[in-house]
Coordinates of C-alpha atoms and ligand atoms in Angstrom, one line a residue:
Chain W
M16 CA 48.8 25.1 -2.1
M17 CA 46.2 27.3 -0.6
D18 CA 45.6 31.0 -1.2
F19 CA 45.1 33.5 1.6
L20 CA 41.4 32.6 2.0
G21 CA 42.4 28.9 2.4
R22 CA 41.0 28.0 -1.0
K23 CA 42.7 25.4 -3.1
R24 CA 44.9 27.2 -5.6
K25 CA 43.8 26.5 -9.2
S26 CA 46.2 24.7 -11.5
A27 CA 46.1 27.5 -14.1
N28 CA 47.5 29.9 -11.5
K29 CA 50.3 27.5 -10.7
A30 CA 51.0 27.2 -14.4
K31 CA 51.2 30.9 -14.8
E32 CA 53.5 31.4 -11.8
R33 CA 55.8 28.6 -13.0
L34 CA 55.9 29.9 -16.5
K35 CA 56.8 33.5 -15.2
L36 CA 60.0 32.2 -13.5
V37 CA 60.9 29.8 -16.3
L38 CA 60.6 32.5 -19.0
I39 CA 62.7 35.0 -17.1
H40 CA 65.6 32.5 -17.0
D41 CA 65.1 31.2 -20.5
R42 CA 65.2 34.8 -21.9
T43 CA 68.2 35.9 -19.9
D44 CA 70.4 32.8 -20.0
L45 CA 70.6 33.2 -16.3
P46 CA 70.3 29.8 -14.5
P47 CA 67.9 29.9 -11.6
G48 CA 70.6 28.8 -9.2
M49 CA 72.8 31.7 -10.2
M50 CA 70.7 34.4 -8.4
E51 CA 72.1 33.5 -5.0
D52 CA 75.7 33.8 -6.2
L53 CA 74.9 37.1 -7.9
R54 CA 73.4 38.4 -4.7
D55 CA 76.4 37.3 -2.6
E56 CA 78.9 38.8 -5.0
L57 CA 77.0 42.1 -5.3
I58 CA 76.9 42.4 -1.5
E59 CA 80.7 41.8 -1.3
V60 CA 81.6 44.4 -3.9
I61 CA 79.3 47.0 -2.5
S62 CA 80.3 46.3 1.1
R63 CA 83.9 47.4 0.2
H64 CA 82.7 50.9 -0.2
I65 CA 79.7 51.3 2.1
A66 CA 78.0 49.3 4.8
V67 CA 75.1 47.2 3.5
D68 CA 72.2 45.7 5.5
R69 CA 72.9 42.2 4.2
D70 CA 69.8 40.5 5.3
Q71 CA 67.5 43.0 3.6
V72 CA 69.2 42.8 0.1
R73 CA 66.8 41.7 -2.7
I74 CA 67.7 41.1 -6.2
Q75 CA 65.2 40.0 -8.8
V76 CA 64.6 40.0 -12.6
T77 CA 61.4 42.0 -13.5
Q78 CA 59.7 42.1 -16.8
D79 CA 58.5 45.0 -19.0
G80 CA 56.8 43.5 -22.0
R81 CA 59.5 41.2 -23.5
D82 CA 62.4 43.2 -21.8
Q83 CA 64.0 41.9 -18.6
H84 CA 65.5 44.1 -15.9
L85 CA 67.8 43.1 -13.1
V86 CA 66.6 45.1 -10.1
A87 CA 68.6 45.2 -6.9
E88 CA 67.4 46.7 -3.7
I89 CA 70.3 47.2 -1.4
P90 CA 69.5 49.0 1.9
L91 CA 72.4 50.8 3.5
K92 CA 73.2 50.9 7.2
P93 CA 72.7 54.3 8.8
A94 CA 75.8 56.3 9.3
K95 CA 75.9 56.2 13.0
A96 CA 75.8 52.4 13.1
R97 CA 79.2 52.4 11.4
G98 CA 80.8 53.4 14.6
R99 CA 81.8 57.0 13.8
Chain Z
M23 CA 46.6 38.1 -59.5
S24 CA 43.2 38.3 -57.9
A25 CA 41.1 41.3 -57.8
R26 CA 40.9 41.4 -54.0
R27 CA 44.5 42.1 -53.7
T28 CA 45.3 44.8 -51.2
S29 CA 48.2 47.3 -50.8
S30 CA 49.1 45.7 -47.5
N31 CA 50.4 42.5 -49.1
S32 CA 52.3 44.2 -51.9
S33 CA 54.3 46.4 -49.6
N34 CA 57.0 43.9 -48.7
P35 CA 60.6 44.7 -49.9
A36 CA 60.8 41.9 -52.5
G37 CA 57.5 43.0 -54.1
G38 CA 54.6 40.7 -55.0
G39 CA 53.0 38.2 -52.7
K40 CA 53.5 38.0 -49.0
V41 CA 55.2 35.1 -47.2
I42 CA 53.7 34.1 -43.8
T43 CA 55.5 31.3 -41.9
I44 CA 53.5 29.2 -39.3
T45 CA 55.8 27.9 -36.6
S46 CA 55.7 26.8 -32.9
G47 CA 58.7 25.3 -31.3
K48 CA 56.8 22.4 -29.8
G49 CA 55.4 19.7 -32.0
G50 CA 51.7 18.8 -32.4
V51 CA 50.2 22.1 -31.4
G52 CA 48.4 22.7 -34.7
K53 CA 50.8 24.3 -37.3
T54 CA 49.7 22.1 -40.2
T55 CA 46.0 22.5 -39.3
A56 CA 46.5 26.2 -39.1
T57 CA 48.4 26.4 -42.5
A58 CA 45.7 24.4 -44.3
N59 CA 42.9 26.5 -42.8
I60 CA 44.4 29.9 -43.1
G61 CA 45.4 29.1 -46.7
A62 CA 41.8 27.9 -47.6
A63 CA 40.3 30.9 -45.8
L64 CA 42.4 33.3 -47.7
A65 CA 41.6 31.5 -51.0
A66 CA 37.9 31.6 -50.1
E67 CA 38.2 35.4 -49.7
G68 CA 39.4 35.7 -53.2
Y69 CA 43.2 35.7 -52.8
K70 CA 45.6 33.5 -54.8
V71 CA 47.4 31.4 -52.3
C72 CA 50.2 28.7 -52.2
C73 CA 50.8 26.7 -49.1
I74 CA 54.3 25.1 -48.8
D75 CA 54.9 22.0 -46.6
G76 CA 58.2 22.7 -45.0
D77 CA 58.3 19.5 -43.0
I78 CA 60.6 17.6 -45.2
G79 CA 60.6 13.8 -44.4
L80 CA 57.3 14.1 -42.5
R81 CA 54.9 15.3 -45.2
N82 CA 51.4 16.0 -43.8
L83 CA 50.0 19.1 -45.2
D84 CA 49.0 17.1 -48.3
V85 CA 46.7 14.8 -46.3
V86 CA 45.2 17.6 -44.2
M87 CA 44.3 19.5 -47.4
G88 CA 43.1 16.2 -49.1
L89 CA 45.6 16.5 -52.0
E90 CA 47.7 13.4 -51.4
N91 CA 46.7 11.6 -54.5
R92 CA 47.7 14.4 -56.9
I93 CA 51.4 14.7 -56.0
V94 CA 53.9 14.3 -58.8
Y95 CA 56.7 16.7 -57.9
D96 CA 57.7 18.1 -54.5
L97 CA 59.6 21.0 -52.9
V98 CA 63.0 19.3 -53.2
D99 CA 62.3 18.6 -56.9
V100 CA 61.7 22.3 -57.7
I101 CA 64.8 23.3 -55.7
E102 CA 67.0 20.8 -57.4
G103 CA 65.7 21.8 -60.8
R104 CA 63.9 18.5 -61.6
C105 CA 60.6 20.4 -62.4
K106 CA 59.3 23.9 -63.0
L107 CA 57.7 25.7 -60.1
R108 CA 54.3 25.6 -61.7
Q109 CA 54.6 21.8 -62.1
A110 CA 55.0 21.3 -58.3
M111 CA 52.1 23.6 -57.5
I112 CA 49.0 21.2 -56.9
R113 CA 45.7 22.9 -57.4
D114 CA 43.1 22.4 -54.7
K115 CA 39.9 20.5 -55.5
R116 CA 37.5 23.0 -54.2
L117 CA 39.2 26.3 -54.3
P118 CA 40.7 27.1 -57.7
E119 CA 42.9 29.9 -56.3
L120 CA 44.5 27.6 -53.7
Y121 CA 47.8 25.6 -54.3
L122 CA 50.1 23.3 -52.4
I123 CA 53.8 22.6 -52.8
P124 CA 54.2 19.3 -50.9
A125 CA 57.3 18.3 -48.9
A126 CA 59.6 15.5 -50.2
Q127 CA 58.9 12.4 -48.1
T128 CA 62.1 10.5 -48.8
R129 CA 64.6 13.2 -48.1
D130 CA 65.5 15.2 -44.9
K131 CA 65.7 18.9 -43.9
S132 CA 69.3 19.2 -45.1
A133 CA 68.2 18.7 -48.7
I134 CA 67.4 22.4 -48.8
S135 CA 68.9 25.6 -47.3
P136 CA 67.4 28.8 -46.1
S137 CA 68.7 30.6 -49.3
D138 CA 66.9 27.9 -51.4
M139 CA 63.7 28.9 -49.6
V140 CA 64.2 32.5 -50.2
R141 CA 64.9 32.1 -53.9
L142 CA 61.9 29.7 -54.3
C143 CA 59.5 32.1 -52.4
D144 CA 60.8 35.1 -54.4
E145 CA 59.8 33.3 -57.6
L146 CA 56.4 32.4 -56.1
R147 CA 55.7 36.0 -55.0
A148 CA 55.2 36.8 -58.7
E149 CA 52.5 34.1 -59.0
V150 CA 50.4 34.5 -55.8
D151 CA 49.2 37.0 -53.2
Y152 CA 50.0 34.8 -50.1
I153 CA 52.5 32.1 -49.6
I154 CA 51.8 30.1 -46.3
V155 CA 54.9 28.1 -45.1
D156 CA 54.2 25.2 -42.7
S157 CA 57.2 24.9 -40.5
P158 CA 58.4 21.7 -38.8
A159 CA 58.6 21.6 -35.0
G160 CA 61.9 22.4 -33.3
I161 CA 64.6 25.1 -33.8
E162 CA 66.9 23.3 -36.3
R163 CA 67.4 23.5 -40.0
G164 CA 63.8 22.9 -41.0
F165 CA 62.7 25.9 -38.8
R166 CA 65.5 28.1 -40.3
N167 CA 64.5 27.1 -43.8
A168 CA 60.8 28.0 -42.9
I169 CA 61.5 31.5 -41.5
A170 CA 64.2 32.5 -43.9
P171 CA 61.7 33.8 -46.6
A172 CA 59.1 35.1 -44.1
D173 CA 57.7 38.6 -44.3
E174 CA 55.6 37.7 -41.3
V175 CA 55.7 34.9 -38.6
V176 CA 52.7 33.4 -36.9
I177 CA 53.4 31.4 -33.8
I178 CA 50.9 28.7 -32.8
T179 CA 50.7 27.6 -29.2
N180 CA 48.3 25.7 -26.8
P181 CA 47.4 26.9 -23.3
E182 CA 49.9 24.5 -21.6
V183 CA 53.2 25.2 -19.8
S184 CA 55.5 23.4 -22.2
A185 CA 53.9 24.9 -25.4
V186 CA 54.0 28.4 -24.0
R187 CA 57.5 28.0 -23.0
D188 CA 58.6 26.9 -26.4
A189 CA 56.6 29.7 -28.0
D190 CA 58.5 32.2 -26.0
R191 CA 61.8 30.7 -27.2
I192 CA 60.7 30.9 -30.8
I193 CA 59.5 34.5 -30.3
G194 CA 63.1 35.3 -29.2
L195 CA 64.7 33.5 -32.1
V196 CA 62.3 35.2 -34.7
E197 CA 63.3 38.6 -33.2
A198 CA 67.0 37.7 -33.4
E199 CA 66.5 36.9 -37.0
Q200 CA 65.0 40.3 -37.7
K201 CA 61.7 38.6 -38.5
G202 CA 59.7 39.9 -35.6
P203 CA 57.5 40.9 -34.0
A204 CA 55.8 37.5 -34.5
K205 CA 52.0 37.2 -34.0
L206 CA 50.2 34.6 -31.9
V207 CA 47.5 32.1 -32.4
L208 CA 46.3 30.3 -29.3
N209 CA 44.9 27.0 -30.3
R210 CA 42.8 24.2 -28.6
L211 CA 41.3 26.5 -25.9
N212 CA 38.8 24.7 -23.7
A213 CA 36.4 27.4 -22.3
S214 CA 35.0 25.3 -19.5
M215 CA 38.6 24.3 -18.3
V216 CA 39.5 28.1 -18.4
K217 CA 36.4 28.9 -16.5
R218 CA 37.1 26.5 -13.7
G219 CA 40.7 27.7 -13.4
D220 CA 42.4 24.6 -14.8
M221 CA 43.6 26.0 -18.1
L222 CA 45.7 29.2 -18.8
A223 CA 43.4 31.9 -19.9
P224 CA 44.2 33.8 -23.1
E225 CA 45.1 37.0 -21.1
D226 CA 47.6 35.0 -19.0
V227 CA 49.3 33.7 -22.1
L228 CA 49.4 37.2 -23.6
E229 CA 50.7 38.7 -20.5
L230 CA 53.5 36.1 -20.5
L231 CA 54.5 36.3 -24.1
A232 CA 53.8 39.9 -24.7
I233 CA 53.1 39.7 -28.5
Q234 CA 50.0 40.5 -30.6
L235 CA 47.3 37.9 -30.5
I236 CA 45.6 37.3 -33.9
G237 CA 43.6 34.1 -33.1
L238 CA 41.8 32.2 -30.4
V239 CA 40.9 28.7 -31.6
P240 CA 38.7 26.5 -29.5
E241 CA 39.3 22.8 -29.0
D242 CA 36.8 21.4 -31.6
E243 CA 36.1 17.8 -32.5
N244 CA 35.3 18.9 -36.0
V245 CA 39.0 19.6 -36.6
I246 CA 39.6 15.9 -36.4
V247 CA 36.4 15.0 -38.4
S248 CA 37.5 17.4 -41.2
S249 CA 41.0 16.1 -41.2
N250 CA 39.6 12.5 -41.6
S251 CA 38.2 13.5 -45.0
G252 CA 40.9 16.0 -45.9
S253 CA 38.6 19.0 -46.1
P254 CA 39.6 22.3 -44.4
I255 CA 37.4 23.1 -41.4
V256 CA 37.1 26.8 -42.6
L257 CA 34.7 25.5 -45.2
D258 CA 32.3 24.3 -42.5
E259 CA 30.2 27.3 -41.8
K260 CA 29.0 26.1 -38.4
S261 CA 32.3 25.0 -36.9
R262 CA 33.6 27.3 -34.2
A263 CA 37.2 26.4 -34.9
G264 CA 36.5 27.1 -38.6
Q265 CA 35.1 30.5 -37.7
A266 CA 38.2 31.2 -35.6
F267 CA 40.5 30.3 -38.4
R268 CA 38.6 32.4 -40.9
N269 CA 39.1 35.4 -38.5
V270 CA 42.8 34.7 -38.3
A271 CA 43.0 34.9 -42.1
K272 CA 41.0 38.2 -42.1
R273 CA 43.3 39.7 -39.5
L274 CA 46.3 38.7 -41.5
T275 CA 44.9 40.7 -44.4
G276 CA 44.7 43.7 -42.1
Q277 CA 41.0 43.6 -41.4
E278 CA 39.9 44.4 -37.8
V279 CA 37.8 41.5 -36.6
P280 CA 36.5 41.3 -33.0
F281 CA 37.4 38.1 -31.0
I282 CA 34.7 35.5 -31.1
S283 CA 33.2 34.4 -27.9
M284 CA 34.1 30.9 -26.8
D285 CA 31.1 30.9 -24.6
A286 CA 28.1 33.2 -24.2
D287 CA 28.7 34.6 -20.7
D288 CA 32.4 34.5 -20.4
G289 CA 34.0 37.6 -18.9
F290 CA 37.5 37.0 -20.2
L291 CA 36.9 38.1 -23.8
S292 CA 35.6 41.4 -22.8
R293 CA 38.6 41.8 -20.4
L294 CA 40.8 40.7 -23.3
G295 CA 39.1 43.2 -25.6
K296 CA 40.0 46.0 -23.2
M297 CA 43.5 44.8 -22.9
M298 CA 44.0 44.8 -26.6
G299 CA 42.2 48.0 -27.1
R300 CA 39.5 46.6 -29.4
G301 CA 36.0 45.3 -28.9
G302 CA 35.0 41.8 -27.9
Ligands
LIG3 N1 41.5 23.3 -32.4 C1 41.7 22.0 -32.4 N2 40.8 21.1 -31.9 C2 40.9 19.8 -31.9 N3 42.0 19.2 -32.4 C3 42.9 19.9 -33.0 C4 42.9 21.3 -33.0 N4 43.9 21.8 -33.7 C5 44.7 20.8 -34.0 N5 44.1 19.6 -33.6 C6 44.6 18.2 -33.8 O1 45.8 18.2 -33.1 C7 46.8 17.3 -33.9 C8 48.0 17.9 -34.2 O2 47.7 19.0 -35.2 P1 48.8 19.3 -36.4 O3 49.2 18.2 -37.1 O4 48.2 20.5 -37.1 O5 50.0 19.9 -35.4 P2 51.5 20.3 -35.9 O6 51.9 21.5 -35.1 O7 51.5 20.5 -37.4 O8 52.3 19.1 -35.5 P3 53.8 18.7 -36.0 O9 54.7 19.4 -35.0 O10 53.9 17.2 -35.8 O11 54.0 19.1 -37.4 C9 45.9 16.8 -35.1 O12 45.3 15.5 -34.9 C10 44.9 17.9 -35.2 O13 43.7 17.3 -35.8
LIG4 MG1 52.8 19.7 -38.9

C-alpha cells in the first residue's frame, strides 16, 4: 500500500491500523461483519418515521481512551423531496 | 521489615506488604524475566521481597533467578500444608532480602485456587514489603490464581500485533475483576526498527491500550546472557535492559523516573514525555 505521496507504507503503520480495528471488535464483542447488518437495520427503523438519505449513512465505533462509542451519522432528506 | 519501607506500600486494604502480579496474556513476552528483575531491583533498593512462581507445571522463575538447586518445598506444598510458609521461601544467593517461592513442577494449575493464593499472600504480607507474582500465559485458572491476590497488576507486552491484542484483552479482564487500572511494561523494543517504521513505537502502543506506561525495555542480548548464568540483569550496571528494569522497580515504589533514551537522537521519547506529562 502507498500513502498519498506514493511512498511505500511502513509496516508499523499497518500494524497500528489493523490493531485499531481488531481492538474495537474485541472490546465490544461486536463481530466485524455485524456492522453492515446494524447499518441496514438502523436505516430500516428510522425510515419508518423519517426519510433518510440511505447512501450517506455512516456508522462507526469510535474510541475515547478505553471507552467505545457507537456513532451513527444519518443524514435526512430535505422536507420538499418527500413530495409534500 | 526493611528500613526503606514507604507509606505507599502499606496502604493496601489487607495491610502489610503489597502484591504485584506480572501478567501478559500471550506467552513468551518476558513475564518471568520481568518478575526476577523487578524483584531483584526492589531487593537491591533495600526492600524485603518475595517472588512467587505462579506457573505451576512449567516452573521457570527458579532457573532465571539461579535458585534451582536450593528447592526443597514449593507453592503447592505450602498450600496443602506439607510445610510452613518460611520453609518454602528460598533465600537469594546475592540479595539477602530477596526470596522465591517456586512453582510445583509435577502438578497443574488446578492444584490451587484463587482463594488459596489470597490466603497465602495475606500471610506473606506480614513478612515482606513486596510480593511479586509471576503469572502463567493465558486467561485460564493460572491467570485467575495469579491476579486474585494482586493489589496492582503489571502487564508485559512486546511491540507486535498479537502481543498488543492479547494485552488489551488482559487489561479488560483485569478491570472486570476490579484489579485495574493495570500498568504497562513494553519489552523487547528495537530502536532501529522503530526508527525505520517497522516496529510499533511506544506512543502507538500507548494510544491503542490507553493505560499508564511504567517501563520501556530494549531488546538486549545481555538478557539471554544473564539468564544463562541465572543472575538477574538488574545487577549488571552497564546493561540497558537492566537499567530499564531498575526504573520499572523505582516507578512501582512511587518514584518519578524519566524514561531512559533508547537512542541518543530519537525524537519519540521526548514526544512520549510530553504525552505522559513528564520529562524524557
Ligand atoms: N528485553 C529482552 N531482550 C532480549 N531477550 C529477552 C528480553 N526479555 C525477554 N527475553 C527473552 O525472551 C524469552 C522469554 O522470556 P520469559 O521467559 O521471561 O517470558 P514469559 O512471558 O515468562 O514466557 P511464558 O509465557 O512462557 O512464561 C527468554 O528467552 C528471555 O531471555
Ligand atoms: Mg514465564
